[in-house]
mmCIF file of C-alpha atoms in Angstrom:
data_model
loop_
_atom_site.group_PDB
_atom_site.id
_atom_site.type_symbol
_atom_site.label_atom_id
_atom_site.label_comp_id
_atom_site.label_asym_id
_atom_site.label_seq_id
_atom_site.Cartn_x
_atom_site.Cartn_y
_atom_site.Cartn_z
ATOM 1 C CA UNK T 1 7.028 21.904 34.189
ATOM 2 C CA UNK T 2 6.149 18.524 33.033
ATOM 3 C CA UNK T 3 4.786 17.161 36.037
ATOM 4 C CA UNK T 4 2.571 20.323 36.529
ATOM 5 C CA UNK T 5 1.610 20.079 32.882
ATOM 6 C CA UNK T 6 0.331 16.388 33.858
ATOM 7 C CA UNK T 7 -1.300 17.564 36.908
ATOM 8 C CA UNK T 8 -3.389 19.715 34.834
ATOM 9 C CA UNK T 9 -4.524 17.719 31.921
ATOM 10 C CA UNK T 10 -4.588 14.854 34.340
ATOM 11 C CA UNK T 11 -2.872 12.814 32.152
ATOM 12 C CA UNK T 12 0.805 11.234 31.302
ATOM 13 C CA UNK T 13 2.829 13.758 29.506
ATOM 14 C CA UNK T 14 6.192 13.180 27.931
ATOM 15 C CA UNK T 15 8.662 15.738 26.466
ATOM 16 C CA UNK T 16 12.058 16.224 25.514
ATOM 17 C CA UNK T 17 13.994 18.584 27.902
ATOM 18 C CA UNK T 18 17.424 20.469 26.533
ATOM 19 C CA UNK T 19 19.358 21.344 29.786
ATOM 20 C CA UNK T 20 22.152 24.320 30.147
ATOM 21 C CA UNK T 21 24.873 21.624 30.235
ATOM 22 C CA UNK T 22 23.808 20.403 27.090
ATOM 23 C CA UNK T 23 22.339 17.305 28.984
ATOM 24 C CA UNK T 24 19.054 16.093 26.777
ATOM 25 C CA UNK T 25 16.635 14.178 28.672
ATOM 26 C CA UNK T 26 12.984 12.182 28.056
ATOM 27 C CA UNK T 27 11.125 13.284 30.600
ATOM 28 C CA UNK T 28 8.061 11.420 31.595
ATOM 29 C CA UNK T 29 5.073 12.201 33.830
ATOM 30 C CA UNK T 30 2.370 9.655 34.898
ATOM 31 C CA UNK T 31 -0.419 11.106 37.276
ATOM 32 C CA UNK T 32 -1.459 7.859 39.688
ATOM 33 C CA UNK T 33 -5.032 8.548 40.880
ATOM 34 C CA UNK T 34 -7.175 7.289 43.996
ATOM 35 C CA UNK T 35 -10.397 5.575 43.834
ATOM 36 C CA UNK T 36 -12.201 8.728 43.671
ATOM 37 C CA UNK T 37 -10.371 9.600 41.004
ATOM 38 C CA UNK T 38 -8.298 12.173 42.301
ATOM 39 C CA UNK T 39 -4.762 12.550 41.713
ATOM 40 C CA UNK T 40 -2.650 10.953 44.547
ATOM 41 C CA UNK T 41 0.786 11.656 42.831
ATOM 42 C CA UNK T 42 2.658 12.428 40.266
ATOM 43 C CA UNK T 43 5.463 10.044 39.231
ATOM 44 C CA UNK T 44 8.125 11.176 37.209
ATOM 45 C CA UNK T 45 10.635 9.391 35.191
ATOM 46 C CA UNK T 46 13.571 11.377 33.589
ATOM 47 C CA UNK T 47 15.994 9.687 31.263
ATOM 48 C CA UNK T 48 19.052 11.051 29.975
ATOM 49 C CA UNK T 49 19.411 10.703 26.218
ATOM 50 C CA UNK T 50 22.318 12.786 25.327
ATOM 51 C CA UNK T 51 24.973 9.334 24.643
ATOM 52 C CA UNK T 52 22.071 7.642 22.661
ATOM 53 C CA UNK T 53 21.676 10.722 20.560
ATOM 54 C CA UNK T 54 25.344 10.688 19.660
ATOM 55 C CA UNK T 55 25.300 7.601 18.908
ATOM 56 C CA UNK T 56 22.130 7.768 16.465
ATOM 57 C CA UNK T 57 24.075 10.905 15.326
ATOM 58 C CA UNK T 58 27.510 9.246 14.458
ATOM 59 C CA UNK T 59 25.670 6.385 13.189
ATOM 60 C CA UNK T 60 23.832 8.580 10.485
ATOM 61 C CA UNK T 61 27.221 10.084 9.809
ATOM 62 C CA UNK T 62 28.807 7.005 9.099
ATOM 63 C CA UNK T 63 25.901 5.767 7.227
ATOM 64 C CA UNK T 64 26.260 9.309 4.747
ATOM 65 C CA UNK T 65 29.596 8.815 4.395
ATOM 66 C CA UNK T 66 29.442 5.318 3.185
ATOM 67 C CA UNK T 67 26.540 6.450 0.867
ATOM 68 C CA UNK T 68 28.910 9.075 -0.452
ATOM 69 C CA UNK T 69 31.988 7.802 -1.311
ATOM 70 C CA UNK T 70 29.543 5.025 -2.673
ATOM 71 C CA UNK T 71 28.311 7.506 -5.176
ATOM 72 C CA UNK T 72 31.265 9.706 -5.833
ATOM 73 C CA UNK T 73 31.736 10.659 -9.058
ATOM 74 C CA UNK T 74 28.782 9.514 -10.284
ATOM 75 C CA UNK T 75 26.313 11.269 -12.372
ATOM 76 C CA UNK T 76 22.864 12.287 -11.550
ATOM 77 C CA UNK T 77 20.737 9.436 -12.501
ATOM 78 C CA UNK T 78 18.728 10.156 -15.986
ATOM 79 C CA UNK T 79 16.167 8.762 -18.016
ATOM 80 C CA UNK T 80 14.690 10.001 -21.258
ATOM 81 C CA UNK T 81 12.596 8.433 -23.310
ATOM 82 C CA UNK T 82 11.885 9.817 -26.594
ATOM 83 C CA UNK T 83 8.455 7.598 -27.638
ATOM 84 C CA UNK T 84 6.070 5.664 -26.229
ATOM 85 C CA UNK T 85 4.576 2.951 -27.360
ATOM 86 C CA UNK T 86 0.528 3.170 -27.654
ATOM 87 C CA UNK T 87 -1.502 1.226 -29.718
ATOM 88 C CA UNK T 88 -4.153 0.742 -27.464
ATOM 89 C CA UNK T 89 -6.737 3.204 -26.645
ATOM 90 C CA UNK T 90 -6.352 3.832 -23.148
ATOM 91 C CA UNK T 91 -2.679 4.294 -24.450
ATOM 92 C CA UNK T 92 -3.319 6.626 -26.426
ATOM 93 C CA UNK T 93 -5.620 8.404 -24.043
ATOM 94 C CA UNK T 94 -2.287 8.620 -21.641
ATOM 95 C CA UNK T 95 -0.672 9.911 -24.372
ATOM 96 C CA UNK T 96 -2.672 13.001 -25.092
ATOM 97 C CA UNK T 97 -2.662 13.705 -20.934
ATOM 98 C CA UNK T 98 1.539 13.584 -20.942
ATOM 99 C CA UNK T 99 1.380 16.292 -23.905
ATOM 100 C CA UNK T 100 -1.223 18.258 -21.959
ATOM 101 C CA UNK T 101 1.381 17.837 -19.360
ATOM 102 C CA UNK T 102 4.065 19.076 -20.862
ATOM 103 C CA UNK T 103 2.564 22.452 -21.572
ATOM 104 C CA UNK T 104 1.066 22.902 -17.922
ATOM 105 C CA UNK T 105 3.846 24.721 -15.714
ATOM 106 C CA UNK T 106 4.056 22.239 -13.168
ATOM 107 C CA UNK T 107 1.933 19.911 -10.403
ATOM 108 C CA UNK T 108 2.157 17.103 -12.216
ATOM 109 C CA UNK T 109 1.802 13.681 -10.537
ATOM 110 C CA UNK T 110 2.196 10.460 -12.492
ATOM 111 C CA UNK T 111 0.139 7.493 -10.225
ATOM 112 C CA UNK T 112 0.448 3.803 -11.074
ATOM 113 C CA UNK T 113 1.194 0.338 -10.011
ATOM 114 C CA UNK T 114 5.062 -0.554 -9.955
ATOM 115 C CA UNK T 115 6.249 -1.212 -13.166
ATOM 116 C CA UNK T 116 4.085 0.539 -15.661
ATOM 117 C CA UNK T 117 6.450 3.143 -16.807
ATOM 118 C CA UNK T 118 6.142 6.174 -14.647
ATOM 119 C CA UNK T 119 9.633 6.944 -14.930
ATOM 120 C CA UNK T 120 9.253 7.021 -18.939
ATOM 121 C CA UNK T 121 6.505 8.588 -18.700
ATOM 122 C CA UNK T 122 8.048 11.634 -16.668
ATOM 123 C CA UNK T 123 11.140 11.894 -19.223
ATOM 124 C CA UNK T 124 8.437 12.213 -22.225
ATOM 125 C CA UNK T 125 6.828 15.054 -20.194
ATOM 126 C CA UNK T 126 10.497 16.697 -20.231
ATOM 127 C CA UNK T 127 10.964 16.249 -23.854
ATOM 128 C CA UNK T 128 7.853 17.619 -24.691
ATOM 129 C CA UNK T 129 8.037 20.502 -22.833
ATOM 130 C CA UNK T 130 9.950 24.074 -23.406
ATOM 131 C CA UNK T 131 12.957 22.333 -21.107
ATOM 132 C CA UNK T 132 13.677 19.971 -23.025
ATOM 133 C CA UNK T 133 17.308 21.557 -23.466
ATOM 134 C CA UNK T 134 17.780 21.131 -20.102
ATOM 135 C CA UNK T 135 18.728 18.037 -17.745
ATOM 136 C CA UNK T 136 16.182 15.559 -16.510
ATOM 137 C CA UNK T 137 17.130 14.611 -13.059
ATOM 138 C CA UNK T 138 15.491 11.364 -11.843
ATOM 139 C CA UNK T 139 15.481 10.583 -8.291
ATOM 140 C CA UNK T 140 14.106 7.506 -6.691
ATOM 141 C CA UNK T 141 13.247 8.700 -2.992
ATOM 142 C CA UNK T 142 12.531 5.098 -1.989
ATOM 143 C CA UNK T 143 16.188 4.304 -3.386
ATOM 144 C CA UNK T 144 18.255 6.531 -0.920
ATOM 145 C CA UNK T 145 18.042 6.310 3.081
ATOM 146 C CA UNK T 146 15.961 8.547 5.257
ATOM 147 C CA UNK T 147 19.362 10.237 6.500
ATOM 148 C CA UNK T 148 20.901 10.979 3.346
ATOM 149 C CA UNK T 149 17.953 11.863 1.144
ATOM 150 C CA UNK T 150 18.493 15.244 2.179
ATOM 151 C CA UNK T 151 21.608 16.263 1.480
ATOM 152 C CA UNK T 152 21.171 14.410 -2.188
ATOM 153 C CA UNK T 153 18.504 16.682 -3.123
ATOM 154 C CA UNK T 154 19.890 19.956 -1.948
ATOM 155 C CA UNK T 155 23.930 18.827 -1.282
ATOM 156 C CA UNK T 156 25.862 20.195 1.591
ATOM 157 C CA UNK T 157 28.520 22.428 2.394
ATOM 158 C CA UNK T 158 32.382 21.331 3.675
ATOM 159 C CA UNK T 159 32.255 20.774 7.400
ATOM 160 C CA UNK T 160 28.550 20.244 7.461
ATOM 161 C CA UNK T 161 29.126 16.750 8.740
ATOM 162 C CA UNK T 162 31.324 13.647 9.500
ATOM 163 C CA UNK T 163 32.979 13.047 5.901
ATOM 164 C CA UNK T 164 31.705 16.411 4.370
ATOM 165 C CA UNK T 165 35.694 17.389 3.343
ATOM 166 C CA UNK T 166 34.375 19.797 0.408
ATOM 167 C CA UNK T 167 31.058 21.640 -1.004
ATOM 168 C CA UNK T 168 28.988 19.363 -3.224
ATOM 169 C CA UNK T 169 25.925 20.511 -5.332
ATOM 170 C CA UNK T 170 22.559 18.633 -5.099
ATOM 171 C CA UNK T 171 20.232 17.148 -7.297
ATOM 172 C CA UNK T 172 18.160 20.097 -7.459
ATOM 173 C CA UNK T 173 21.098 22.240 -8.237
ATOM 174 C CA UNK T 174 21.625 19.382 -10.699
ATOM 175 C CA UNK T 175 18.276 19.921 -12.505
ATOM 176 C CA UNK T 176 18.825 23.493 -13.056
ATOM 177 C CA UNK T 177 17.071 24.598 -16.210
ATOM 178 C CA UNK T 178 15.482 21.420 -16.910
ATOM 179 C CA UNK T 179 13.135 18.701 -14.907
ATOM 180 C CA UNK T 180 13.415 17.443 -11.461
ATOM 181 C CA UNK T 181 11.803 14.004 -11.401
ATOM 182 C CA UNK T 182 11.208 12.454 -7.780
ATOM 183 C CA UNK T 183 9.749 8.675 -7.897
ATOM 184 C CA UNK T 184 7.878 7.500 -4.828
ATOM 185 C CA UNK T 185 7.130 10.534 -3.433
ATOM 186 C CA UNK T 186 5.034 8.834 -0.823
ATOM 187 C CA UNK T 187 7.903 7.854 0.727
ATOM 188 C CA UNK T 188 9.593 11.155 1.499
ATOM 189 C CA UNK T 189 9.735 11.835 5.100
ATOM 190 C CA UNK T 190 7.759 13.866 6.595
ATOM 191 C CA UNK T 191 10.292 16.265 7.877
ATOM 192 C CA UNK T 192 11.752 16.512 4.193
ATOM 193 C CA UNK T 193 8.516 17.493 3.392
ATOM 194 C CA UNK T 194 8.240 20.649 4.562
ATOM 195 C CA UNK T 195 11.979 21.601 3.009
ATOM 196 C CA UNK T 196 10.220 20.824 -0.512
ATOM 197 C CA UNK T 197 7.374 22.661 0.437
ATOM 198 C CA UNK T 198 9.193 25.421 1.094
ATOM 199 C CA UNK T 199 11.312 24.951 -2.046
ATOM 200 C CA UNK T 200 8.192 24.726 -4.426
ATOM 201 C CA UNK T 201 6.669 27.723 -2.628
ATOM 202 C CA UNK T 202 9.736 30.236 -2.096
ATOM 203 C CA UNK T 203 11.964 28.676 -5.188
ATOM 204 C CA UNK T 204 15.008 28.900 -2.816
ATOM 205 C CA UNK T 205 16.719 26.156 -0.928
ATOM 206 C CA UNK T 206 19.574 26.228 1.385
ATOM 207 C CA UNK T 207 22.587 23.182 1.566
ATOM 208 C CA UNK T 208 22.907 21.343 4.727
ATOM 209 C CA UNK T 209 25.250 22.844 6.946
ATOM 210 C CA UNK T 210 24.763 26.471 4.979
ATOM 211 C CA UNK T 211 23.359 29.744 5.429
ATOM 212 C CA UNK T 212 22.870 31.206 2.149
ATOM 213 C CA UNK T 213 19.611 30.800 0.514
ATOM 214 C CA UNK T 214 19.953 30.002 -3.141
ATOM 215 C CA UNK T 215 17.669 30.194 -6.082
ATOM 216 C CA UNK T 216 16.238 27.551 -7.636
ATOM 217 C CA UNK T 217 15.030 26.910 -11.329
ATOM 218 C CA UNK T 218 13.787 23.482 -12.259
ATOM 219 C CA UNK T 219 10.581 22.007 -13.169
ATOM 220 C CA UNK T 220 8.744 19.376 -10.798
ATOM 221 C CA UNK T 221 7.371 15.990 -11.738
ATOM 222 C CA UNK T 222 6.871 13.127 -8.842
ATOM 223 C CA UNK T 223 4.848 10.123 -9.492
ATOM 224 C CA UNK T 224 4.287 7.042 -6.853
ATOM 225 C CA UNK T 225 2.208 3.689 -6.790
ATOM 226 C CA UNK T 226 0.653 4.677 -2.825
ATOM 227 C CA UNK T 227 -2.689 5.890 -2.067
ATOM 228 C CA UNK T 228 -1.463 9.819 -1.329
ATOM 229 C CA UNK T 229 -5.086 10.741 -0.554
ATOM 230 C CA UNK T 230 -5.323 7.951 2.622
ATOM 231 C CA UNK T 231 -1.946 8.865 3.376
ATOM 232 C CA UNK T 232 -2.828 12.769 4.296
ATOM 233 C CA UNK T 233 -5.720 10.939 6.302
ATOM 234 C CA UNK T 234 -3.493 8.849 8.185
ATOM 235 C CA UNK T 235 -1.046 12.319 8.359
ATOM 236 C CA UNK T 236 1.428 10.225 6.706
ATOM 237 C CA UNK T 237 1.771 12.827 4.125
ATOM 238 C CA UNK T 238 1.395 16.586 4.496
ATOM 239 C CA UNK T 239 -1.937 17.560 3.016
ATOM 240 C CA UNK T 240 -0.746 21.040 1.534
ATOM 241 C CA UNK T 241 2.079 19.526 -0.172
ATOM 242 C CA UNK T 242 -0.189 16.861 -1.503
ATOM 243 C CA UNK T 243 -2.320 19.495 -3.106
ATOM 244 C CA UNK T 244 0.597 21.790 -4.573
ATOM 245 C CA UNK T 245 1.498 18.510 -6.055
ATOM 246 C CA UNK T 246 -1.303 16.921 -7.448
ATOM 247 C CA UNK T 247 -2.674 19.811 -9.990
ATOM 248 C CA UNK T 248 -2.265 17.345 -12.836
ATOM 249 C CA UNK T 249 -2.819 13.933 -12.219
ATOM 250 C CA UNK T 250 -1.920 10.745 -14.808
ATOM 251 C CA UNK T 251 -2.983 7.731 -14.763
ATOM 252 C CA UNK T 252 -0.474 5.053 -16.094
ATOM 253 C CA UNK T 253 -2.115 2.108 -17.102
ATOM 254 C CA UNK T 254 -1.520 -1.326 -15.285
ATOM 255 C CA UNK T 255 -0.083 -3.114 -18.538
ATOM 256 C CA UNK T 256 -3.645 -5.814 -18.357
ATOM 257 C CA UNK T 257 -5.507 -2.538 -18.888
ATOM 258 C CA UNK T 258 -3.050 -2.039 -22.365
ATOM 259 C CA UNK T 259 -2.667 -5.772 -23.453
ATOM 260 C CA UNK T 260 -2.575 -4.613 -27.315
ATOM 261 C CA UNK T 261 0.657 -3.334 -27.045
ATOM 262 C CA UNK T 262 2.517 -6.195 -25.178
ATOM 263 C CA UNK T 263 3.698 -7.689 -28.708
ATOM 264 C CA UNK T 264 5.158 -4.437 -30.077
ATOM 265 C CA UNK T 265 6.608 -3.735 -26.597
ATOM 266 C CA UNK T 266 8.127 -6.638 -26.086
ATOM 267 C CA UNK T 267 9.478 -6.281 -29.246
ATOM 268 C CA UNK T 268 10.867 -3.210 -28.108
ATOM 269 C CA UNK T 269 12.280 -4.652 -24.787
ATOM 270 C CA UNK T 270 13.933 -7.602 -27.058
ATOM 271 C CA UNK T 271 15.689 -4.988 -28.720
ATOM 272 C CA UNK T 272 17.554 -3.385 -25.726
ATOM 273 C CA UNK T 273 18.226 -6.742 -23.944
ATOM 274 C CA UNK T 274 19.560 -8.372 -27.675
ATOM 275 C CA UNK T 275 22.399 -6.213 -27.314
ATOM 276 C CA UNK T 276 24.227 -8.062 -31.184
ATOM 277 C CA UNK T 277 21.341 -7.688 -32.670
ATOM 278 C CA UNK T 278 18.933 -9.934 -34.989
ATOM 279 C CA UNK T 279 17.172 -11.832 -32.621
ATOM 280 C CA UNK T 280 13.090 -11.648 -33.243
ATOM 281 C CA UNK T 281 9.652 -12.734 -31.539
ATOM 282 C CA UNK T 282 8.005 -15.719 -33.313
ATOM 283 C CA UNK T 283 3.972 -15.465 -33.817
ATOM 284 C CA UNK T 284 3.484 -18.542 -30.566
ATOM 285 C CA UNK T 285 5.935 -16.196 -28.554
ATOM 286 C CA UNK T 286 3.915 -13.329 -29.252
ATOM 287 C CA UNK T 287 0.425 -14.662 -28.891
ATOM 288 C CA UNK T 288 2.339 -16.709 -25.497
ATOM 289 C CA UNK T 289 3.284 -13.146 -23.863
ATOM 290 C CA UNK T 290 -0.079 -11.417 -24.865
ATOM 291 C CA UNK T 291 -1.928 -14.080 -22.816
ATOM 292 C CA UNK T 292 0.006 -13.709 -19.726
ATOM 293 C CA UNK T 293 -0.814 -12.061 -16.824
ATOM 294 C CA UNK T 294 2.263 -9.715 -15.716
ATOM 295 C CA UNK T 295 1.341 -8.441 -11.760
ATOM 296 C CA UNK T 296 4.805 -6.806 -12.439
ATOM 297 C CA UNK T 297 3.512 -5.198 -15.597
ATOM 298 C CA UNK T 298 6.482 -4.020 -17.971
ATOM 299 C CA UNK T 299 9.572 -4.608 -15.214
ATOM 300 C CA UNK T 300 8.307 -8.462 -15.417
ATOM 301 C CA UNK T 301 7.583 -8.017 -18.838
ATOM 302 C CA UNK T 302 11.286 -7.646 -19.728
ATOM 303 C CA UNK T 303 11.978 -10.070 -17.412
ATOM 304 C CA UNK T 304 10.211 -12.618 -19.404
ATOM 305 C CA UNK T 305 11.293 -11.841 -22.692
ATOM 306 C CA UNK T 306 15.102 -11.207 -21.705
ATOM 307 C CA UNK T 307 14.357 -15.282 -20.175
ATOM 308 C CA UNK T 308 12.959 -16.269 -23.551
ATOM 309 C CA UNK T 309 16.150 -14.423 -25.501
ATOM 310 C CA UNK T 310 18.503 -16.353 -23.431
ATOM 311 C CA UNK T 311 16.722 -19.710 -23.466
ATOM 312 C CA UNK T 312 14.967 -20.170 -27.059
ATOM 313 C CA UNK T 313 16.505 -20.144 -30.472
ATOM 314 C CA UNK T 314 15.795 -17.810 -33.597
ATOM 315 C CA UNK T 315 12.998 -16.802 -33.430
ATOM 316 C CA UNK T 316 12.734 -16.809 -29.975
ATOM 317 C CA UNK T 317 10.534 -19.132 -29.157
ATOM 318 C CA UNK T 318 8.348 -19.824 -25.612
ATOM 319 C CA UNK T 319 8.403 -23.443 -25.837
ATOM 320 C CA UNK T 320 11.903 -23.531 -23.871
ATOM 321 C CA UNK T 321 10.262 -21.238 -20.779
#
């Protein structure tokens, strides 16, 4: 079939082939044409495939079972932030959108450079909203491997694979009643796409290795730093999810765009690294940090003052750094 399938488009075709034995082979078909440009032959190259897709097969196995007992007994990562700091205007611009937010049912998308807070910014959309009650599940998609990310999101039933000995819920069982929060979105593969698709459009999932189709009740937030629209150009990203997505769009602010509220925030930040207590910003150190230029925006932000904490006095100074 493949090499008549070449003969007729009159050009090389290549498909996989599942055979009654359970052989799988890559079958390849290259027309070779005559100066006329007639075909001459047909030449046809069949590989079989079955061992390496075992092999890929165990290997993912192995890989998910590593990544489980890893994570076993661990709790679903959360994050909730209960105020924001926003002294400048575009701040307090974002601010009004993310209470908008929280009202609007859902198809919210938080977009951003890395670092600026998306994350926060998702968990003040939960606590702002009627779910507040419930959990806020945060999920970092570029955090987990392409094999596993599945059966994280929607868990798995006993059996379903190599190290599968019992039933385990998933994340979006996990967020049940409350806020589902997936980070880099743009990096969800495409095949996983479709499941959340589905999931968004049906509100039922099912667990790998199950049958049952269960319901599901959570509220969706993603956010990512990537260009989603030239990503559905490139069909890198599914253009119909893209748009059930994106109803609400936010824009967090690259922290150069906000520089009025790097003293109070890294105020804020010296407050969670200090963990005794009594440590405090002196006027050079804040006019020094207002002045930088932070391509890591908050992440190097705290990464600058947790440097000054450790290597200036009281006040912490800059002069040490």
């Amino acid at each position: 079939a493949v090499t008549l399938e070449a003969l007729e488009q009159r050009k090389i075709i290549t498909r996989f082939d599942d055979y009654p034995n359970g052989t799988r082979c890559l079958n390849t078909s290259t027309p070779i044409f005559d100066k006329k440009g007639n075909i001459w032959r047909v030449v046809a190259c069949i590989r079989d495939i079955t061992e390496l897709e075992n092999l890929q097969k165990r290997l993912a196995d192995a890989e998910r079972t590593a990544f489980l007992r890893q994570t076993e007994g661990q709790a679903p990562p959360q994050n909730c932030e209960k105020t924001l700091i926003a002294t400048s205007k575009v701040m307090r611009r974002c601010m009004i959108e993310l209470e908008k937010a929280a009202r609007a049912p859902s198809g919210i998308l938080i977009l951003g450079e890395t670092g600026t807070g998306k994350t926060y910014a998702a968990s003040y959309i939960h606590l702002q909203s009627l779910r507040s009650k419930g959990p806020f599940i945060s999920v970092n998609c570029a955090a987990i491997p392409a094999t596993l990310i599945e059966s994280e999101l929607f868990g798995y039933e006993k059996g379903a694979f190599t190290g599968a000995a019992h039933r385990k819920h998933g994340l979006v069982e996990a967020a049940s009643g409350g806020t589902l929060f997936l980070d880099e979105i743009g990096e969800l593969p495409l095949a996983l796409q479709v499941k959340l698709l589905r999931l968004l459009e049906t509100g039922t999932f099912r667990r790998v290795g199950g049958l049952e189709w269960l319901p599901a009740d959570f509220r969706l937030i993603t956010a990512t730093h990537r260009d989603l629209r030239q990503m559905v150009e490139r069909e890198e990203f599914r253009r119909d999810l893209y748009f059930r997505i994106n109803t609400f769009p936010i824009h967090t602010p690259a922290l150069h765009e906000r520089a009025g509220d790097i003293p109070l925030l890294a105020e804020s930040l010296l407050g969670r690294v200090d963990k005794r207590g009594g440590r405090r910003l002196s006027v050079a150190a804040r006019m020094w940090l207002s002045n930088r230029r932070y391509t890591g925006n908050i992440r190097e932000l705290r990464n600058v003052v947790e440097r000054l904490m450790i290597l200036g006095g009281n006040p912490v100074s800059p002069q040490d750094v």
